[in-house]
Every structure is written in structure tokens, then in C-alpha cells.
Amino acid sequence: MAHSIIQFFSFLPNWLEVFIISMIPIVELRGAIPVGTLLMRMPYLQTFLLAWAGSIVPAPIILKFLPAFLKWMRGKKGALGRFAEWLHTRGINKSKSITKYKFWGLMIFIAIPLPGTGVWTGCLAASLIEMDFKQGVLSAVLGSAIAGIIVTSLCAFGLMAVGA
């Protein structure tokens, strides 16, 4: 799947490809940074900044509009309603770890560079627990920056370890 995403955007300049890949759910900057640094051989700082900027673009949109959109979708029958129900359940399940600590919980949740813990899932969970918009955006920005630093460091140390 990741290979397909990379190929789909390959006609774009490298910097724009990294930026756009980092906005895609599930992939986010966790996938965009290795693509930029390891495959495209872009400078680490440039790749980090582009991926970080791209990863936070969806945060305010998700926090502001997703709850109403999800509510509308859940009222529909068929595949759309089932998908909305699945998304709502996933967000509620992820929000349990965020609810107790709110700002810090969301930031740490997003900062952990593992699948299912990025800006999209974190902001979905934050919107479902009705977290304050400004706190949610700031948590997403900081958490994404921390995740980006971790992933960039892993890429850099990985390259040094193999002598590339």
C-alpha cells in the first residue's frame, strides 16, 4: 500500500510529495519522513519540517468538522453508516487514554510513532470527547513535532548504522 501511495504522487516535486504523503491518514509523517530521507535522500531538517507541516494541516479540520459530519454519517444506512459507526467506535476506544489527561494525553498519544496513534486518530478521539479546540490543535502540533523528531532520528541513526 505504501509503495502505491509513493508511486501515485511520484510526478510531484519531492518536497510536495513528502508534504502530501504526511497528510494521508495512517501514513502521516511516520511514512513521509522515511520516504523523504531514505528514498529521496532529502536533507533531514527539510524533510522533517515538510512532513510536520503536512501532518498538522488536517488537525483543525478534524477537530472542527468531524463530529458533525460523523453524526450525519451515522444516521445513514448501508456502508456509509457502518463505516461511520466503526470510525466512531475506534475514536471512542482511542479516547479512553486521552480523556484523563486531556492536553498532555493527546500530545503523548500523537507523539508515539506507532500505527494508529497519529494526528488523525488523536484528533478524532479529541473531537469525540469534546476537547477544547485550541488545546486540541496545540496538542496535535506538539505531538506531531515530537513524533517527527523521533522518526527523523530513527532514520538518521539507521542510515549511520548501515554506513549509507
XYZ file of N, CA and C in Angstrom:
492
model
N 0.824 -1.195 0.000
C 0.000 0.000 0.000
C 0.867 1.258 0.000
N 1.900 1.281 0.865
C 2.770 2.454 0.936
C 3.450 2.696 -0.407
N 3.863 1.622 -1.060
C 4.508 1.741 -2.369
C 3.543 2.372 -3.386
N 2.281 1.969 -3.329
C 1.268 2.526 -4.232
C 1.083 4.022 -4.002
N 1.078 4.425 -2.740
C 0.924 5.848 -2.399
C 2.113 6.645 -2.934
N 3.309 6.114 -2.737
C 4.515 6.799 -3.207
C 4.479 6.932 -4.722
N 4.117 5.865 -5.401
C 4.050 5.882 -6.866
C 2.989 6.858 -7.363
N 1.869 6.930 -6.670
C 0.781 7.803 -7.082
C 1.212 9.263 -7.124
N 2.048 9.671 -6.176
C 2.478 11.066 -6.084
C 3.847 11.318 -6.706
N 4.417 10.328 -7.375
C 5.792 10.437 -7.868
C 5.986 11.514 -8.947
N 4.920 11.992 -9.569
C 5.051 13.041 -10.586
C 5.288 14.410 -9.953
N 5.071 14.517 -8.660
C 5.234 15.797 -7.960
C 6.697 16.033 -7.589
N 7.066 17.289 -7.342
C 8.410 17.541 -6.801
C 8.534 16.837 -5.433
N 9.730 16.417 -5.104
C 9.951 15.661 -3.855
C 9.389 16.361 -2.623
N 9.613 17.664 -2.515
C 9.166 18.385 -1.317
C 7.645 18.334 -1.185
N 6.935 18.447 -2.311
C 5.471 18.422 -2.281
C 4.961 17.007 -2.014
N 5.669 16.028 -2.538
C 5.297 14.634 -2.298
C 5.369 14.307 -0.806
N 6.442 14.717 -0.140
C 6.582 14.491 1.305
C 5.466 15.201 2.060
N 5.188 16.438 1.688
C 4.141 17.224 2.345
C 2.784 16.527 2.227
N 2.427 16.085 1.029
C 1.126 15.459 0.798
C 1.038 14.090 1.466
N 2.082 13.286 1.363
C 2.067 11.956 1.996
C 1.831 12.087 3.495
N 2.392 13.110 4.104
C 2.243 13.279 5.559
C 0.821 13.656 5.973
N -0.010 14.067 5.023
C -1.401 14.399 5.333
C -2.327 13.186 5.234
N -1.835 12.088 4.724
C -2.673 10.905 4.491
C -2.859 10.132 5.796
N -4.116 9.793 6.141
C -4.346 9.021 7.370
C -3.542 7.730 7.358
N -3.159 7.292 8.519
C -2.367 6.089 8.787
C -0.902 6.293 8.402
N -0.617 6.811 7.210
C 0.766 7.009 6.768
C 1.389 8.172 7.539
N 0.788 9.329 7.432
C 1.202 10.564 8.099
C 2.708 10.790 8.009
N 3.279 11.483 8.977
C 4.714 11.757 8.901
C 5.553 10.527 9.197
N 4.957 9.525 9.823
C 5.680 8.283 10.106
C 6.105 7.578 8.826
N 5.375 7.822 7.751
C 5.734 7.268 6.453
C 6.426 8.286 5.567
N 6.055 9.561 5.703
C 6.608 10.602 4.842
C 8.085 10.868 5.128
N 8.488 10.818 6.378
C 9.887 11.103 6.718
C 10.827 10.027 6.167
N 10.534 8.740 6.357
C 11.411 7.742 5.719
C 11.435 7.856 4.191
N 10.305 8.182 3.585
C 10.280 8.360 2.128
C 11.217 9.505 1.738
N 11.088 10.628 2.431
C 11.916 11.790 2.106
C 13.394 11.586 2.374
N 13.711 11.031 3.538
C 15.130 10.903 3.902
C 15.801 9.680 3.281
N 15.119 8.553 3.280
C 15.751 7.316 2.825
C 15.607 7.081 1.318
N 14.432 7.344 0.771
C 14.225 7.088 -0.658
C 14.622 8.270 -1.536
N 14.263 9.470 -1.109
C 14.536 10.655 -1.933
C 15.851 11.329 -1.568
N 16.449 10.912 -0.461
C 17.719 11.486 0.019
C 17.633 12.998 0.233
N 16.483 13.447 0.731
C 16.319 14.860 1.056
C 16.999 15.137 2.397
N 17.419 16.365 2.648
C 18.013 16.703 3.941
C 17.026 16.439 5.089
N 17.557 16.004 6.220
C 16.720 15.635 7.360
C 15.832 16.781 7.844
N 16.407 17.956 8.022
C 15.626 19.082 8.541
C 14.518 19.472 7.565
N 14.824 19.541 6.299
C 13.817 19.885 5.296
C 12.685 18.847 5.303
N 13.045 17.580 5.336
C 12.044 16.511 5.338
C 11.187 16.585 6.592
N 11.823 16.765 7.740
C 11.082 16.876 8.996
C 10.087 18.034 8.938
N 10.537 19.212 8.521
C 9.668 20.388 8.505
C 8.498 20.222 7.533
N 8.757 19.667 6.360
C 7.682 19.450 5.385
C 6.674 18.425 5.891
N 7.181 17.327 6.441
C 6.289 16.269 6.945
C 5.500 16.762 8.152
N 6.147 17.493 9.024
C 5.461 18.017 10.212
C 4.362 18.992 9.796
N 4.695 19.904 8.885
C 3.692 20.870 8.426
C 2.511 20.158 7.768
N 2.804 19.186 6.937
C 1.725 18.448 6.274
C 0.872 17.657 7.242
N 1.496 17.091 8.261
C 0.751 16.247 9.204
C -0.222 17.039 10.065
N 0.068 18.329 10.285
C -0.819 19.111 11.151
C -1.914 19.851 10.386
N -1.833 19.860 9.066
C -2.879 20.518 8.265
C -4.270 19.955 8.579
N -4.439 18.625 8.677
C -5.790 18.096 8.935
C -6.313 18.341 10.357
N -5.452 18.627 11.318
C -5.866 18.711 12.725
C -7.034 19.669 12.970
N -6.949 20.939 12.583
C -8.080 21.829 12.868
C -9.355 21.430 12.124
N -9.192 20.872 10.938
C -10.355 20.439 10.157
C -11.055 19.279 10.860
N -10.269 18.317 11.306
C -10.835 17.158 12.015
C -11.522 17.603 13.300
N -10.838 18.424 14.080
C -11.390 18.864 15.364
C -12.659 19.695 15.196
N -12.724 20.486 14.145
C -13.846 21.397 13.960
C -15.057 20.734 13.297
N -14.807 19.925 12.272
C -15.913 19.457 11.445
C -16.251 17.975 11.561
N -15.333 17.164 12.032
C -15.595 15.728 12.049
C -16.763 15.317 12.930
N -16.941 15.865 14.124
C -18.069 15.406 14.946
C -19.423 15.553 14.246
N -19.675 16.690 13.638
C -20.960 16.898 12.953
C -21.077 15.997 11.731
N -19.999 15.854 10.996
C -20.003 15.004 9.803
C -20.219 13.546 10.185
N -19.564 13.104 11.257
C -19.711 11.729 11.735
C -21.137 11.463 12.217
N -21.711 12.436 12.890
C -23.093 12.295 13.354
C -24.037 12.137 12.159
N -23.830 12.946 11.133
C -24.646 12.851 9.928
C -24.482 11.476 9.268
N -23.222 11.022 9.153
C -22.944 9.734 8.523
C -23.560 8.568 9.296
N -23.537 8.654 10.624
C -24.069 7.561 11.450
C -25.575 7.395 11.270
N -26.238 8.445 10.810
C -27.673 8.376 10.562
C -28.023 7.741 9.225
N -27.019 7.447 8.430
C -27.247 6.868 7.102
C -27.261 5.340 7.186
N -27.919 4.740 6.234
C -27.966 3.285 6.156
C -26.871 2.787 5.219
N -26.572 1.502 5.316
C -25.632 0.878 4.402
C -24.184 1.065 4.811
N -23.313 1.009 3.812
C -21.870 1.044 4.048
C -21.418 2.337 4.721
N -22.025 3.452 4.343
C -21.650 4.734 4.933
C -21.931 4.756 6.433
N -23.098 4.288 6.826
C -23.456 4.228 8.240
C -22.566 3.274 9.013
N -22.268 2.121 8.407
C -21.397 1.140 9.071
C -19.980 1.687 9.238
N -19.479 2.354 8.202
C -18.149 2.951 8.290
C -18.114 4.017 9.383
N -19.131 4.850 9.448
C -19.200 5.905 10.465
C -19.259 5.297 11.859
N -20.001 4.227 12.007
C -20.091 3.556 13.311
C -18.738 2.976 13.709
N -18.052 2.360 12.737
C -16.715 1.808 13.004
C -15.752 2.923 13.404
N -15.785 4.036 12.674
C -14.906 5.164 12.957
C -15.202 5.747 14.334
N -16.467 5.890 14.659
C -16.872 6.412 15.966
C -16.384 5.488 17.080
N -16.588 4.198 16.926
C -16.153 3.227 17.939
C -14.646 3.265 18.105
N -13.914 3.330 16.992
C -12.449 3.401 17.044
C -12.009 4.657 17.798
N -12.639 5.786 17.490
C -12.296 7.041 18.164
C -12.593 6.997 19.645
N -13.732 6.438 20.014
C -14.095 6.318 21.435
C -13.093 5.427 22.159
N -12.726 4.315 21.547
C -11.758 3.416 22.175
C -10.405 4.089 22.370
N -9.961 4.854 21.386
C -8.684 5.565 21.495
C -8.769 6.722 22.484
N -9.960 7.278 22.663
C -10.095 8.454 23.531
C -9.973 8.120 25.003
N -10.115 6.861 25.368
C -10.018 6.489 26.778
C -8.667 6.869 27.372
N -7.595 6.710 26.580
C -6.274 7.066 27.083
C -6.048 8.579 27.088
N -6.864 9.310 26.361
C -6.715 10.762 26.264
C -7.590 11.482 27.289
N -8.752 10.927 27.582
C -9.749 11.593 28.425
C -9.194 12.051 29.767
N -8.433 11.203 30.407
C -7.945 11.506 31.761
C -6.990 12.701 31.786
N -6.089 12.782 30.800
C -5.043 13.799 30.834
C -5.247 14.925 29.818
N -6.320 14.848 29.037
C -6.698 15.863 28.046
C -5.509 16.338 27.197
N -5.008 17.564 27.423
C -3.959 18.165 26.604
C -2.727 17.265 26.528
N -2.190 16.890 27.685
C -0.967 16.084 27.726
C -1.212 14.671 27.185
N -2.367 14.137 27.476
C -2.704 12.802 26.982
C -2.756 12.758 25.463
N -3.383 13.764 24.871
C -3.462 13.826 23.414
C -2.076 14.034 22.816
N -1.296 14.921 23.399
C 0.047 15.184 22.888
C 0.905 13.918 22.908
N 0.889 13.217 24.022
C 1.686 11.986 24.138
C 1.160 10.914 23.194
N -0.162 10.795 23.098
C -0.765 9.813 22.204
C -0.292 10.044 20.765
N -0.304 11.283 20.310
C 0.110 11.609 18.942
C 1.623 11.462 18.788
N 2.377 11.737 19.841
C 3.837 11.690 19.771
C 4.394 10.275 19.631
N 3.651 9.283 20.043
C 4.125 7.904 19.952
C 4.081 7.479 18.484
N 5.246 7.240 17.875
C 5.251 6.943 16.435
C 4.920 5.475 16.121
N 3.701 5.101 16.413
C 3.221 3.756 16.107
C 1.956 3.874 15.264
N 1.645 2.848 14.487
C 0.412 2.907 13.690
C -0.814 3.119 14.571
N -1.700 3.990 14.148
C -2.940 4.240 14.873
C -2.842 5.259 15.987
N -1.697 5.957 16.085
C -1.550 6.942 17.157
C -1.217 8.341 16.627
N -1.518 8.615 15.395
C -1.148 9.886 14.801
C -2.158 10.993 14.991
N -1.995 12.036 14.203
C -2.830 13.229 14.279
C -4.286 12.894 13.952
N -4.517 12.105 12.919
C -5.891 11.783 12.524
C -6.640 11.078 13.647
N -6.072 10.017 14.180
C -6.747 9.255 15.239
C -6.839 10.077 16.518
N -5.752 10.782 16.851
C -5.766 11.610 18.050
C -6.809 12.707 17.997
N -6.906 13.383 16.865
C -7.905 14.454 16.725
C -9.319 13.897 16.652
N -9.481 12.716 16.068
C -10.797 12.061 16.085
C -11.214 11.812 17.529
N -10.325 11.223 18.314
C -10.623 10.946 19.715
C -10.893 12.241 20.483
N -10.064 13.263 20.257
C -10.242 14.545 20.954
C -11.580 15.191 20.599
N -11.988 15.079 19.339
C -13.262 15.676 18.947
C -14.434 14.924 19.571
N -14.296 13.622 19.743
C -15.378 12.836 20.327
C -15.537 13.075 21.831
N -14.457 13.461 22.500
C -14.576 13.780 23.933
C -14.789 15.283 24.128
N -14.999 15.988 23.008
C -15.270 17.420 23.007
C -14.175 18.234 23.694
N -12.944 17.900 23.351
C -11.796 18.639 23.869
C -11.818 20.050 23.297
N -11.352 21.017 24.062
C -11.261 22.396 23.620
C -10.472 22.469 22.310
N -10.993 23.223 21.341
C -10.400 23.303 20.005
C -8.939 23.759 20.048
N -8.657 24.854 20.738
C -7.288 25.381 20.784
C -6.332 24.400 21.447
N -6.778 23.769 22.535
C -5.945 22.776 23.198
C -5.692 21.579 22.285
N -6.720 21.166 21.569
C -6.582 20.039 20.653
C -5.583 20.308 19.543
N -5.677 21.493 18.953
C -4.750 21.856 17.871
C -3.325 21.946 18.410
N -3.135 22.619 19.546
C -1.793 22.748 20.115
C -1.217 21.383 20.490
N -2.027 20.512 21.053
C -1.580 19.155 21.385
C -1.146 18.409 20.134
N -1.931 18.555 19.060
C -1.602 17.878 17.803
C -0.301 18.420 17.215
N -0.126 19.731 17.258
C 1.088 20.347 16.723
C 2.316 19.865 17.482
N 2.250 19.894 18.809
C 3.395 19.467 19.619
C 3.637 17.956 19.523
N 2.575 17.180 19.593
C 2.715 15.727 19.497
C 3.289 15.304 18.161
N 2.845 15.941 17.094
C 3.357 15.623 15.765
C 4.831 16.012 15.644
N 5.216 17.130 16.244
C 6.622 17.542 16.222
C 7.496 16.508 16.939
N 7.034 16.037 18.086
C 7.800 15.028 18.831
C 7.911 13.736 18.019
N 6.791 13.297 17.441
C 6.814 12.084 16.608
C 7.774 12.275 15.433
N 7.755 13.454 14.831
C 8.647 13.734 13.706
C 10.110 13.698 14.098
N 10.421 14.225 15.268
C 11.811 14.191 15.760
C 12.243 12.746 15.992
N 11.356 11.950 16.566
C 11.676 10.535 16.825
C 11.909 9.795 15.504
N 10.997 9.943 14.553
C 11.112 9.232 13.277
C 12.339 9.708 12.493
N 12.584 11.012 12.480
C 13.765 11.544 11.785
C 15.040 11.005 12.419
N 15.087 10.958 13.738
C 16.256 10.427 14.438
C 16.470 8.952 14.115
N 15.377 8.189 14.098
C 15.495 6.773 13.760
C 16.016 6.581 12.340
N 15.553 7.415 11.417
C 16.048 7.338 10.038
C 17.520 7.693 9.978
N 17.918 8.754 10.663
C 19.320 9.182 10.650
C 20.214 8.128 11.288
N 19.829 7.605 12.434
C 20.662 6.605 13.097
C 20.668 5.302 12.323
N 19.579 4.995 11.663
C 19.518 3.801 10.828
C 20.480 3.892 9.674
N 20.562 5.053 9.035
C 21.490 5.244 7.938
C 22.933 5.186 8.421
N 23.198 5.769 9.595
C 24.553 5.730 10.132
C 24.953 4.299 10.482
N 24.002 3.525 10.982
C 24.283 2.145 11.391
C 24.646 1.262 10.202
N 24.038 1.523 9.050
C 24.329 0.700 7.878
C 25.429 1.328 7.013
N 25.909 2.480 7.433
C 27.007 3.123 6.737
C 26.641 3.773 5.414
N 25.377 4.150 5.270
C 24.954 4.759 4.000
C 25.250 6.232 3.960
